[in-house]
Amino acid sequence: MKIVCAETVLLGHEAFSLAGKTEVVPDREITHDHLLDADALIIRSKTKANAELLQGTPVKFVGTATAGTDHIDDAWLEKRGIYHCSAPGCNANSVSEYLVAALLTLARRHGFDLEGKTLGVIGCGNVGSRVVGKCHALGMNVLRNDPPLAAVMTDPDFVSLDSMLPACDIVTLHVPLVKHKPWPTERMADYTFFEQLKPGALFVNAARGSVCDYDALLHARAGGAVSRMVLDVWSPEPALRPDVLEMADLASPHIAGHSYEGKLNGTVACYDELCNFFEIRKEWNVAASLPAPDVPRIETDCAHRDDEEVLHDIVRQVYDIETDDRLIREAADERCEIDRARNFDALRKNYRTRREFHNTELVLRNASETLRRKAAALGFKIDKT
């Protein structure tokens, strides 16, 4: 069996070479010719699995090591009898940690407290539900909007955008890109959306670039409807609009979900599905593939310190989001759009190893029980001695 695997699939060769002959190809360079003798294709979001790529090939299995699937033409694949799978929820914790890092950073930078602020979470699936939990732990009031979930659940706490937007100090998007009714999300953050916002709100998009109209966002920022912007996704990618980047307080190259665990979970999901589909014995030892965390332990004295100050210092040691902000601005410092796009892709391809919070144990000296609970709710291990 032959497997073609995109280069950015974490440990792709190590995993899939145990199942068959594996050819690793740069994501945007995978062509129809690569698949003429292939049985399976493993990709991430930079490769589009559609008729142009797969027509006339013997490929029977397509797996994407991502939670999102808008780069897969599932209707065409199903019509041709090609099995396909994704990795829903694989990077949900990673994105929620990204949001925590962003909010703590902006709160420290601009001198405000997160506790007591009202946060609107739009999209409460795998990612949004984790965001809700972590932000509750930080003492924030959280409003939730998710019409598809509200339609199938009896939970009375979902609210409409009309009632959410005027009430929120912070709004964060965690929806998939959906182009069809009844609940399309493409360009949902448009001029009308921003006109409804509480003046001076902080806006976060770590979902998909196309769910936001960036011209409308810039208009809202210029008019004061939006006071701060955190952007991880862009439209279109890998192109990068310098005018949008310049106005963002924190920016990154679509890496919110790129923790080591987030990417590895995607590979594991595809490997398991491939082995099940082709009835191959699973031989990959995933645990042996995990590197030691860079920051296994943090000791800090919490006496006479604000909880959010302590949490910001801890989170920054594990994941310094300002490094991503600096790198994307350096990468965008090109006059040529092609060069900016190339640099954007390079940042994602060569993204540093970023471990999730649960790999770090905290020794919190002179900490209140409230602070300990907050840190544990964010995912850290707490030394109880």
Coordinates of C-alpha atoms in Angstrom, one line a residue:
M1 CA 0.0 0.0 0.0
K2 CA 1.2 3.5 -0.8
I3 CA 0.3 6.5 1.3
V4 CA 1.0 10.2 0.4
C5 CA 1.4 12.4 3.4
A6 CA 1.5 16.1 3.7
E7 CA 4.8 17.4 5.1
T8 CA 3.1 19.3 8.0
V9 CA 1.4 16.3 9.4
L10 CA 3.3 15.9 12.7
L11 CA 5.2 12.6 12.8
G12 CA 3.5 11.6 9.6
H13 CA 6.3 9.5 8.2
E14 CA 6.9 7.8 11.6
A15 CA 3.2 6.9 11.9
F16 CA 2.1 6.0 8.4
S17 CA 5.3 4.2 7.3
L18 CA 4.2 1.5 9.7
A19 CA 1.1 1.0 7.6
G20 CA 2.6 1.2 4.1
K21 CA 5.1 2.8 1.8
T22 CA 4.8 6.5 2.7
E23 CA 5.8 9.5 0.5
V24 CA 6.0 12.8 2.3
V25 CA 5.3 15.9 0.1
P26 CA 5.1 19.6 0.9
D27 CA 1.5 20.4 1.5
R28 CA 0.9 22.9 -1.4
E29 CA 3.0 20.8 -3.8
I30 CA 0.9 17.6 -3.6
T31 CA -0.4 17.0 -7.2
H32 CA -2.6 14.6 -9.1
D33 CA 0.6 12.8 -10.3
H34 CA 1.6 12.0 -6.7
L35 CA -1.6 10.1 -6.3
L36 CA -1.6 8.0 -9.5
D37 CA -0.4 4.9 -7.6
A38 CA -1.6 5.9 -4.1
D39 CA -4.1 4.2 -1.9
A40 CA -4.4 6.9 0.8
L41 CA -3.8 10.6 1.2
I42 CA -3.1 12.3 4.6
I43 CA -3.3 16.1 4.6
R44 CA -3.7 19.2 6.7
S45 CA -5.6 22.4 5.7
K46 CA -3.2 23.7 3.1
T47 CA -4.1 20.8 0.7
K48 CA -7.5 20.8 -1.0
A49 CA -8.9 17.3 -1.4
N50 CA -11.2 17.7 -4.4
A51 CA -11.9 16.5 -7.9
E52 CA -9.0 18.4 -9.4
L53 CA -6.6 16.5 -7.1
L54 CA -8.2 13.1 -6.9
Q55 CA -10.1 12.4 -10.2
G56 CA -8.8 9.3 -11.8
T57 CA -6.6 8.1 -9.0
P58 CA -6.9 4.9 -7.0
V59 CA -7.1 6.7 -3.7
K60 CA -9.6 5.0 -1.4
F61 CA -9.0 6.9 1.9
V62 CA -8.5 10.6 2.6
G63 CA -7.7 11.8 6.2
T64 CA -7.1 15.3 7.3
A65 CA -5.2 15.7 10.6
T66 CA -7.3 18.8 11.4
A67 CA -10.5 19.6 13.1
G68 CA -11.7 21.8 10.2
T69 CA -12.8 20.3 6.9
D70 CA -13.6 23.2 4.6
H71 CA -10.6 22.2 2.5
I72 CA -12.3 18.8 1.7
D73 CA -15.0 18.4 -0.9
D74 CA -16.8 15.8 1.1
A75 CA -19.8 15.6 -1.3
W76 CA -17.5 14.7 -4.2
L77 CA -15.5 12.2 -2.2
E78 CA -18.7 10.5 -1.0
K79 CA -20.1 10.4 -4.5
R80 CA -16.9 8.6 -5.6
G81 CA -16.9 6.2 -2.7
I82 CA -13.8 7.6 -1.2
Y83 CA -13.7 7.3 2.6
H84 CA -12.7 10.4 4.4
C85 CA -12.1 11.4 8.0
S86 CA -11.0 14.3 10.1
A87 CA -9.9 14.9 13.7
P88 CA -12.7 16.8 15.4
G89 CA -11.6 18.4 18.7
C90 CA -8.0 17.5 18.1
N91 CA -6.7 21.0 18.8
A92 CA -9.6 22.3 20.9
N93 CA -7.6 22.6 24.1
S94 CA -4.7 24.2 22.2
V95 CA -7.0 27.0 20.9
S96 CA -8.5 27.6 24.3
E97 CA -5.0 28.0 25.8
Y98 CA -4.2 30.4 23.0
L99 CA -7.2 32.5 24.0
V100 CA -6.2 32.5 27.7
A101 CA -2.7 33.6 26.8
A102 CA -4.0 36.4 24.6
L103 CA -6.5 37.7 27.1
L104 CA -4.0 37.6 30.0
T105 CA -1.4 39.4 27.9
L106 CA -3.7 42.2 26.8
A107 CA -5.1 42.6 30.3
R108 CA -1.5 43.0 31.7
R109 CA -0.5 45.2 28.8
H110 CA -3.4 47.6 29.0
G111 CA -4.0 47.5 32.7
F112 CA -7.5 45.9 33.1
D113 CA -8.8 42.9 34.9
L114 CA -10.5 39.9 33.2
E115 CA -12.4 39.0 36.3
G116 CA -15.9 40.5 36.1
K117 CA -15.7 41.2 32.3
T118 CA -18.4 39.8 30.1
L119 CA -17.2 37.4 27.4
G120 CA -19.3 36.4 24.4
V121 CA -18.4 32.9 22.9
I122 CA -19.8 32.4 19.4
G123 CA -19.6 28.7 18.6
C124 CA -19.6 26.4 21.6
G125 CA -18.5 23.1 20.2
N126 CA -15.2 21.4 21.0
V127 CA -13.2 24.6 21.1
G128 CA -15.8 27.0 22.4
S129 CA -16.9 24.8 25.3
R130 CA -13.3 24.7 26.5
V131 CA -13.0 28.5 26.2
V132 CA -16.2 28.8 28.3
G133 CA -14.7 26.6 31.1
K134 CA -11.4 28.4 31.2
C135 CA -12.9 31.8 31.2
H136 CA -15.4 30.9 33.9
A137 CA -12.3 29.9 35.9
L138 CA -10.8 33.4 35.4
G139 CA -13.9 34.9 37.0
M140 CA -15.5 36.1 33.7
N141 CA -19.2 36.3 33.0
V142 CA -19.7 34.2 29.8
L143 CA -22.5 34.4 27.3
R144 CA -22.9 31.6 24.7
N145 CA -24.2 31.7 21.2
D146 CA -24.5 28.6 19.0
P147 CA -27.8 28.3 17.0
P148 CA -27.1 24.7 15.7
L149 CA -26.4 23.5 19.3
A150 CA -29.3 25.4 20.6
A151 CA -31.6 23.7 18.1
V152 CA -30.8 20.3 19.4
M153 CA -30.3 21.0 23.1
T154 CA -32.6 22.0 25.9
D155 CA -30.0 24.3 27.5
P156 CA -31.7 27.6 28.1
D157 CA -28.5 29.6 28.4
F158 CA -27.8 30.1 24.7
V159 CA -28.4 33.7 23.7
S160 CA -29.0 35.4 20.3
L161 CA -26.3 37.6 18.8
D162 CA -28.7 40.5 19.1
S163 CA -28.7 40.2 22.8
M164 CA -25.1 39.1 23.2
L165 CA -23.2 41.7 21.2
P166 CA -24.3 44.8 23.1
A167 CA -23.5 43.2 26.4
C168 CA -20.0 41.9 25.8
D169 CA -16.6 43.4 26.7
I170 CA -14.9 40.7 24.7
V171 CA -16.2 38.6 21.8
T172 CA -14.5 35.5 20.5
L173 CA -15.3 33.4 17.4
H174 CA -15.0 29.6 17.4
V175 CA -17.3 28.6 14.6
P176 CA -16.6 26.4 11.5
L177 CA -16.7 27.9 8.1
V178 CA -20.3 27.2 6.8
K179 CA -21.5 28.6 3.6
H180 CA -25.0 27.1 3.5
K181 CA -28.3 27.7 5.3
P182 CA -29.8 27.5 7.9
W183 CA -26.8 28.7 9.9
P184 CA -24.1 30.1 7.6
T185 CA -21.0 31.5 9.2
E186 CA -19.2 33.0 6.2
R187 CA -18.7 36.7 6.9
M188 CA -20.9 36.5 9.9
A189 CA -18.8 39.2 11.5
D190 CA -19.9 41.9 9.1
Y191 CA -20.8 45.6 9.3
T192 CA -24.1 44.9 11.1
F193 CA -22.3 42.6 13.6
F194 CA -19.8 45.2 14.6
E195 CA -22.5 48.0 14.7
Q196 CA -24.2 45.9 17.4
L197 CA -21.1 45.6 19.6
K198 CA -20.7 47.3 22.9
P199 CA -18.5 50.3 22.1
G200 CA -14.8 49.5 22.8
A201 CA -15.2 45.7 22.8
L202 CA -12.2 43.4 22.3
F203 CA -12.6 41.1 19.3
V204 CA -10.9 37.7 18.8
N205 CA -10.9 35.6 15.7
A206 CA -9.2 32.2 16.0
A207 CA -11.7 30.3 13.9
R208 CA -11.5 30.9 10.1
G209 CA -10.5 34.0 8.3
S210 CA -13.6 33.9 6.1
V211 CA -16.1 34.2 9.0
C212 CA -15.0 37.8 9.4
D213 CA -15.3 40.7 6.9
Y214 CA -12.0 42.4 7.6
D215 CA -13.0 45.6 5.9
A216 CA -15.9 45.8 8.4
L217 CA -13.5 45.0 11.3
L218 CA -11.1 47.8 10.3
H219 CA -14.1 50.2 10.0
A220 CA -15.2 49.2 13.5
R221 CA -11.7 49.6 14.9
A222 CA -11.4 53.1 13.3
G223 CA -14.8 54.1 14.7
G224 CA -14.2 52.8 18.2
A225 CA -16.7 49.9 18.2
V226 CA -13.6 47.6 18.6
S227 CA -10.8 48.8 20.8
R228 CA -8.5 45.7 20.6
M229 CA -8.1 42.9 18.0
V230 CA -6.6 39.4 18.4
L231 CA -6.3 37.7 15.0
D232 CA -4.9 34.2 14.3
V233 CA -6.7 33.7 11.0
W234 CA -6.7 35.7 7.8
S235 CA -8.6 36.0 4.5
P236 CA -7.4 34.8 2.2
E237 CA -4.6 32.7 3.5
P238 CA -1.6 32.5 3.1
A239 CA -1.9 36.1 1.9
L240 CA -1.6 38.6 4.7
R241 CA -3.2 42.1 4.6
P242 CA -0.7 44.6 6.1
D243 CA -3.5 47.0 7.0
V244 CA -5.3 44.4 9.1
L245 CA -2.1 43.2 10.7
E246 CA -1.1 46.8 11.6
M247 CA -4.3 47.3 13.5
A248 CA -4.2 44.0 15.4
D249 CA -2.9 44.1 19.0
L250 CA -1.9 40.5 18.9
A251 CA -1.5 38.5 15.7
S252 CA -0.4 35.0 14.7
P253 CA -0.1 32.9 11.6
H254 CA -3.1 30.5 12.1
I255 CA -1.3 28.6 14.9
A256 CA -3.8 28.8 17.8
G257 CA -4.3 25.1 17.5
H258 CA -0.7 24.2 16.8
S259 CA 0.3 22.9 20.2
Y260 CA 2.3 19.7 19.9
E261 CA -0.6 17.8 21.4
G262 CA -3.1 19.5 19.1
K263 CA -1.2 18.4 16.0
L264 CA -0.3 15.0 17.3
N265 CA -3.9 14.3 18.1
G266 CA -4.7 14.9 14.5
T267 CA -2.1 12.5 13.3
V268 CA -3.3 9.8 15.8
A269 CA -6.9 10.2 14.6
C270 CA -6.0 9.7 11.0
Y271 CA -3.7 6.8 11.8
D272 CA -6.3 5.0 13.7
E273 CA -8.9 5.5 11.0
L274 CA -6.6 4.4 8.3
C275 CA -5.7 1.2 10.2
N276 CA -9.4 0.5 10.8
F277 CA -10.3 1.1 7.2
F278 CA -7.6 -1.1 5.7
E279 CA -7.7 -3.6 8.5
I280 CA -4.1 -3.0 9.5
R281 CA -2.6 -3.8 12.9
K282 CA -1.9 -0.7 14.9
E283 CA 1.8 -0.6 15.7
W284 CA 2.6 3.0 16.4
N285 CA 3.7 3.7 20.0
V286 CA 2.3 7.2 20.4
A287 CA 3.5 7.7 23.9
A288 CA 7.1 7.1 22.9
S289 CA 6.8 9.9 20.4
L290 CA 6.2 12.6 23.0
P291 CA 9.2 14.8 23.7
A292 CA 9.9 16.0 27.3
P293 CA 8.2 19.3 28.0
D294 CA 10.4 22.4 27.9
V295 CA 8.9 23.7 31.1
P296 CA 8.1 20.7 33.3
R297 CA 7.9 22.7 36.6
I298 CA 7.4 26.3 37.7
E299 CA 7.9 27.5 41.2
T300 CA 6.6 31.0 42.1
D301 CA 5.8 33.0 45.3
C302 CA 2.3 34.3 45.1
A303 CA 2.4 36.5 48.2
H304 CA 1.0 40.0 47.8
R305 CA 0.4 39.4 44.1
D306 CA -2.8 39.6 42.1
D307 CA -4.1 36.3 40.8
E308 CA -4.1 37.4 37.1
E309 CA -0.6 38.7 37.4
V310 CA 0.6 35.3 38.7
L311 CA -1.3 33.5 36.0
H312 CA 0.0 35.7 33.3
D313 CA 3.6 35.1 34.4
I314 CA 3.0 31.4 34.5
V315 CA 1.3 31.1 31.1
R316 CA 4.0 33.3 29.5
Q317 CA 6.7 30.9 30.6
V318 CA 4.9 28.0 29.0
Y319 CA 3.5 29.8 25.9
D320 CA 4.7 33.3 25.1
I321 CA 2.1 34.5 22.6
E322 CA 4.0 37.7 22.0
T323 CA 6.7 35.7 20.3
D324 CA 4.2 34.6 17.7
D325 CA 3.1 38.3 17.3
R326 CA 6.7 39.4 16.7
L327 CA 7.4 36.7 14.2
I328 CA 4.3 37.3 12.0
R329 CA 5.1 41.0 11.9
E330 CA 8.7 40.3 10.8
A331 CA 7.4 37.8 8.2
A332 CA 5.0 40.4 6.9
D333 CA 7.6 43.0 6.4
E334 CA 7.8 42.4 2.7
R335 CA 6.4 44.6 -0.1
C336 CA 5.7 41.6 -2.3
E337 CA 2.5 39.7 -1.5
I338 CA 4.0 36.4 -2.7
D339 CA 6.9 36.8 -0.3
R340 CA 4.5 37.6 2.6
A341 CA 2.5 34.4 1.7
R342 CA 5.7 32.4 1.5
N343 CA 6.8 33.6 4.9
F344 CA 3.3 32.9 6.4
D345 CA 3.5 29.3 5.3
A346 CA 7.1 29.0 6.6
L347 CA 6.0 30.2 10.1
R348 CA 3.3 27.5 10.2
K349 CA 5.6 24.8 8.7
N350 CA 8.5 25.5 11.1
Y351 CA 6.4 26.4 14.2
R352 CA 8.2 25.8 17.4
T353 CA 7.3 22.9 19.8
R354 CA 4.6 24.3 22.1
R355 CA 3.4 22.0 24.9
E356 CA 0.0 22.3 26.5
F357 CA -0.4 23.5 30.1
H358 CA -1.0 20.0 31.6
N359 CA 2.7 19.2 31.0
T360 CA 3.7 21.7 33.6
E361 CA 3.5 21.3 37.3
L362 CA 3.1 24.4 39.5
V363 CA 4.5 25.0 42.9
L364 CA 2.5 27.9 44.2
R365 CA 3.9 29.2 47.4
N366 CA 1.7 31.4 49.5
A367 CA -1.2 31.0 47.1
S368 CA -4.9 31.2 48.0
E369 CA -7.1 28.2 47.3
T370 CA -8.9 30.4 44.7
L371 CA -5.7 30.9 42.8
R372 CA -4.9 27.2 42.9
R373 CA -8.4 26.3 41.6
K374 CA -8.0 28.8 38.8
A375 CA -4.6 27.4 37.7
A376 CA -5.9 23.8 37.9
A377 CA -9.0 24.8 35.8
L378 CA -6.7 26.2 33.1
G379 CA -5.1 22.8 32.9
F380 CA -1.9 23.0 35.0
K381 CA -0.9 20.3 37.4
I382 CA -0.7 21.6 41.0
D383 CA 1.9 20.4 43.5
K384 CA 0.0 19.8 46.7
T385 CA 2.9 19.3 49.0

